[in-house]
Short mmCIF file of C-alpha atoms in Angstrom, two decimals:
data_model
loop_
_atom_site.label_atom_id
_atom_site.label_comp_id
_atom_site.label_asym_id
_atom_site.label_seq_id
_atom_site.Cartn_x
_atom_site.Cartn_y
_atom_site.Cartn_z
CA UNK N 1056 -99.62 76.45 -43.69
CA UNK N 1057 -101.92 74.10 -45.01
CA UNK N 1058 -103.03 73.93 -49.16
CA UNK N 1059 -105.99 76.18 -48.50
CA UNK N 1060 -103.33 79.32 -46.96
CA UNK N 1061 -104.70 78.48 -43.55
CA UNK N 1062 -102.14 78.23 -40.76
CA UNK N 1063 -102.12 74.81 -39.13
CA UNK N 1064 -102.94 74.29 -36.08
CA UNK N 1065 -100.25 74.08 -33.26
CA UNK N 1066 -100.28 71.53 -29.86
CA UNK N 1067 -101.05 74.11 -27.35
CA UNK N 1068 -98.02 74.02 -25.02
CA UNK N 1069 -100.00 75.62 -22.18
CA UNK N 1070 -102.20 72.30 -22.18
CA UNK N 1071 -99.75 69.95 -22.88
CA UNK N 1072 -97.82 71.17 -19.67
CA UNK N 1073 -101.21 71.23 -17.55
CA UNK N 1074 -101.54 67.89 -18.41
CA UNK N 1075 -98.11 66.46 -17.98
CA UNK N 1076 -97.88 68.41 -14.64
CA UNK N 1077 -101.03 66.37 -13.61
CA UNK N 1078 -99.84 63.06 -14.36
CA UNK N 1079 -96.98 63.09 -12.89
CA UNK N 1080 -98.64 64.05 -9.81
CA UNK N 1081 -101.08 61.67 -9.73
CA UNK N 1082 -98.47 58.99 -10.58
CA UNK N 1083 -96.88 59.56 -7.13
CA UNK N 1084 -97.44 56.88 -4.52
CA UNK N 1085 -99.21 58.54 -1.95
CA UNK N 1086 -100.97 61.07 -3.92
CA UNK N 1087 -105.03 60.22 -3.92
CA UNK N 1088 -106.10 62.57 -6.13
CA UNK N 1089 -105.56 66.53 -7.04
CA UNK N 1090 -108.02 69.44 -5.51
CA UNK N 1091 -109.50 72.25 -6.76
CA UNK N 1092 -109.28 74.02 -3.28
CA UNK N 1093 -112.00 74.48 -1.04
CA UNK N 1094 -113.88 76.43 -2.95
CA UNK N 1095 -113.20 75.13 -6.57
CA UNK N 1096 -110.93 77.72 -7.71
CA UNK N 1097 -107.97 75.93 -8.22
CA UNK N 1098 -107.30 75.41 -11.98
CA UNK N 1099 -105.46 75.38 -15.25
CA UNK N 1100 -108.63 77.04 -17.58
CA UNK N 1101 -108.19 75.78 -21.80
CA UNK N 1102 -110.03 75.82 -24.67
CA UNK N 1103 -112.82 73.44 -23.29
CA UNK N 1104 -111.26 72.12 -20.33
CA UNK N 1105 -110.39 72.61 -17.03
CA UNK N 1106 -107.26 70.76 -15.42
CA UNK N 1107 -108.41 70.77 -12.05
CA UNK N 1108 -105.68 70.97 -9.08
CA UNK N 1109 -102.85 72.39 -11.55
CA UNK N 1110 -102.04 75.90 -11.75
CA UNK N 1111 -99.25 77.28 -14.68
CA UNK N 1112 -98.42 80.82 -12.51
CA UNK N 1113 -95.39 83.42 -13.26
CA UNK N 1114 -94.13 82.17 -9.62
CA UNK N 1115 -94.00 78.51 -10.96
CA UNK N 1116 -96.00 75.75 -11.25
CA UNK N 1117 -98.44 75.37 -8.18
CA UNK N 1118 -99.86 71.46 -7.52
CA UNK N 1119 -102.84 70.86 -4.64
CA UNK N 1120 -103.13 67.46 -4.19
CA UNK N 1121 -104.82 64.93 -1.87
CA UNK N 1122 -102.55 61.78 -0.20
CA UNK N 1123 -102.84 59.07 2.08
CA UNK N 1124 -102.38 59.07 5.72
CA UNK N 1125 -100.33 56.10 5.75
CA UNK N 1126 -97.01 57.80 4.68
CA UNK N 1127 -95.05 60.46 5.42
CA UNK N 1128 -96.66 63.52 3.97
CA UNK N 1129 -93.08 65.57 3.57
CA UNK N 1130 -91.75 62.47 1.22
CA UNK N 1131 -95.00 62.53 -0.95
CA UNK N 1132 -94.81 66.36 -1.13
CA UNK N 1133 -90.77 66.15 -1.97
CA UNK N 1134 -91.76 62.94 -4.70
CA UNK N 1135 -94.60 65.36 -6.35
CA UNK N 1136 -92.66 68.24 -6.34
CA UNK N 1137 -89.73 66.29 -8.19
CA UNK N 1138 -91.99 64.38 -10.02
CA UNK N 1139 -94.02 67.85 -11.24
CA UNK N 1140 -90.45 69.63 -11.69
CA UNK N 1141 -89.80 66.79 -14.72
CA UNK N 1142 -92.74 66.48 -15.99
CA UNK N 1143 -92.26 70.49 -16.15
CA UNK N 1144 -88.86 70.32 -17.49
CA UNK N 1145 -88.44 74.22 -17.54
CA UNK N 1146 -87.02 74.94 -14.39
CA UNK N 1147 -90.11 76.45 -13.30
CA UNK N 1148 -90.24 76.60 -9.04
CA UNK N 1149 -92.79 73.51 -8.19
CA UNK N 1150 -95.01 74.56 -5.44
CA UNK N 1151 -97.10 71.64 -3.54
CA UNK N 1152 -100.18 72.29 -1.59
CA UNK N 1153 -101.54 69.44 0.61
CA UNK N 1154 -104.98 70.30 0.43
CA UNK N 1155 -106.13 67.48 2.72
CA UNK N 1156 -105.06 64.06 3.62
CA UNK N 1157 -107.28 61.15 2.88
CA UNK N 1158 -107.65 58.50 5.75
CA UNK N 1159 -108.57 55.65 4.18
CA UNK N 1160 -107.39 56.57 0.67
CA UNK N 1161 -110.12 54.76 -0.67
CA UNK N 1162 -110.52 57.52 -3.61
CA UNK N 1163 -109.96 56.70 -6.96
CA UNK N 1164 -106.71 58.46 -8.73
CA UNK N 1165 -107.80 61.06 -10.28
CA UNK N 1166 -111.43 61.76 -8.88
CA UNK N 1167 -111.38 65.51 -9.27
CA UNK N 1168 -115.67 65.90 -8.70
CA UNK N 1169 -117.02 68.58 -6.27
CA UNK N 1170 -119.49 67.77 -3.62
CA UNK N 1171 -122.10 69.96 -5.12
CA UNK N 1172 -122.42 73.09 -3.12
CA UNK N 1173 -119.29 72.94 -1.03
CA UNK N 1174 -116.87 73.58 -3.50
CA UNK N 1175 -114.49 70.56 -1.90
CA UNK N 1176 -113.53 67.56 -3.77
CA UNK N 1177 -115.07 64.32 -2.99
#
């Protein structure tokens, strides 16, 4: 409580665990940058922000990301899903979507903007 009988405000642990979950992902070699989905609707949805790629579920914790072509994509889902799994730290099942696989890999860490009117990332 603070001096005025107001309650004081709280981390919100929803959040905090969006955001963890995301930068562990994105720390992973290999990993270009977390999707949305084809059509956007991949998400974590707070107070004012929208943690794009991450979704908190009752069947776990479900990660869509982006990587490279240039290594094995079964190692850089097993290192995100370990990674996310961590970062979770509640024993929560990690689920890993490989939305697409980036070529070149030439896209900044991170880059989580739509191609307006597709939906996809860019």
């Amino acid at each position: 409580m603070t001096g005025h009988g107001l309650p004081v405000p709280t981390a919100d642990p929803v959040a905090a665990a969006a955001r963890a979950v995301r930068a562990a992902a994105l720390a992973v070699p290999g990993v270009v940058r977390l999707s949305a989905g084809p059509l956007g609707e991949v998400g974590t949805y707070l107070a004012g922000e929208r943690v794009a790629g991450v979704r908190l579920a009752p069947d776990g914790v479900h990660v869509h990301v982006v990587v490279v072509a240039d290594l094995p994509i079964p190692g850089t889902a097993a290192a995100v899903r370990a990674a996310v799994a961590a970062a979770a730290g509640d024993g929560s099942p990690v689920h890993v979507h490989v939305e697409d696989v980036d070529p070149a890999g030439q896209q900044p860490r991170g880059s989580q903007v739509p191609h307006r009117g597709t939906g996809k990332d860019a």
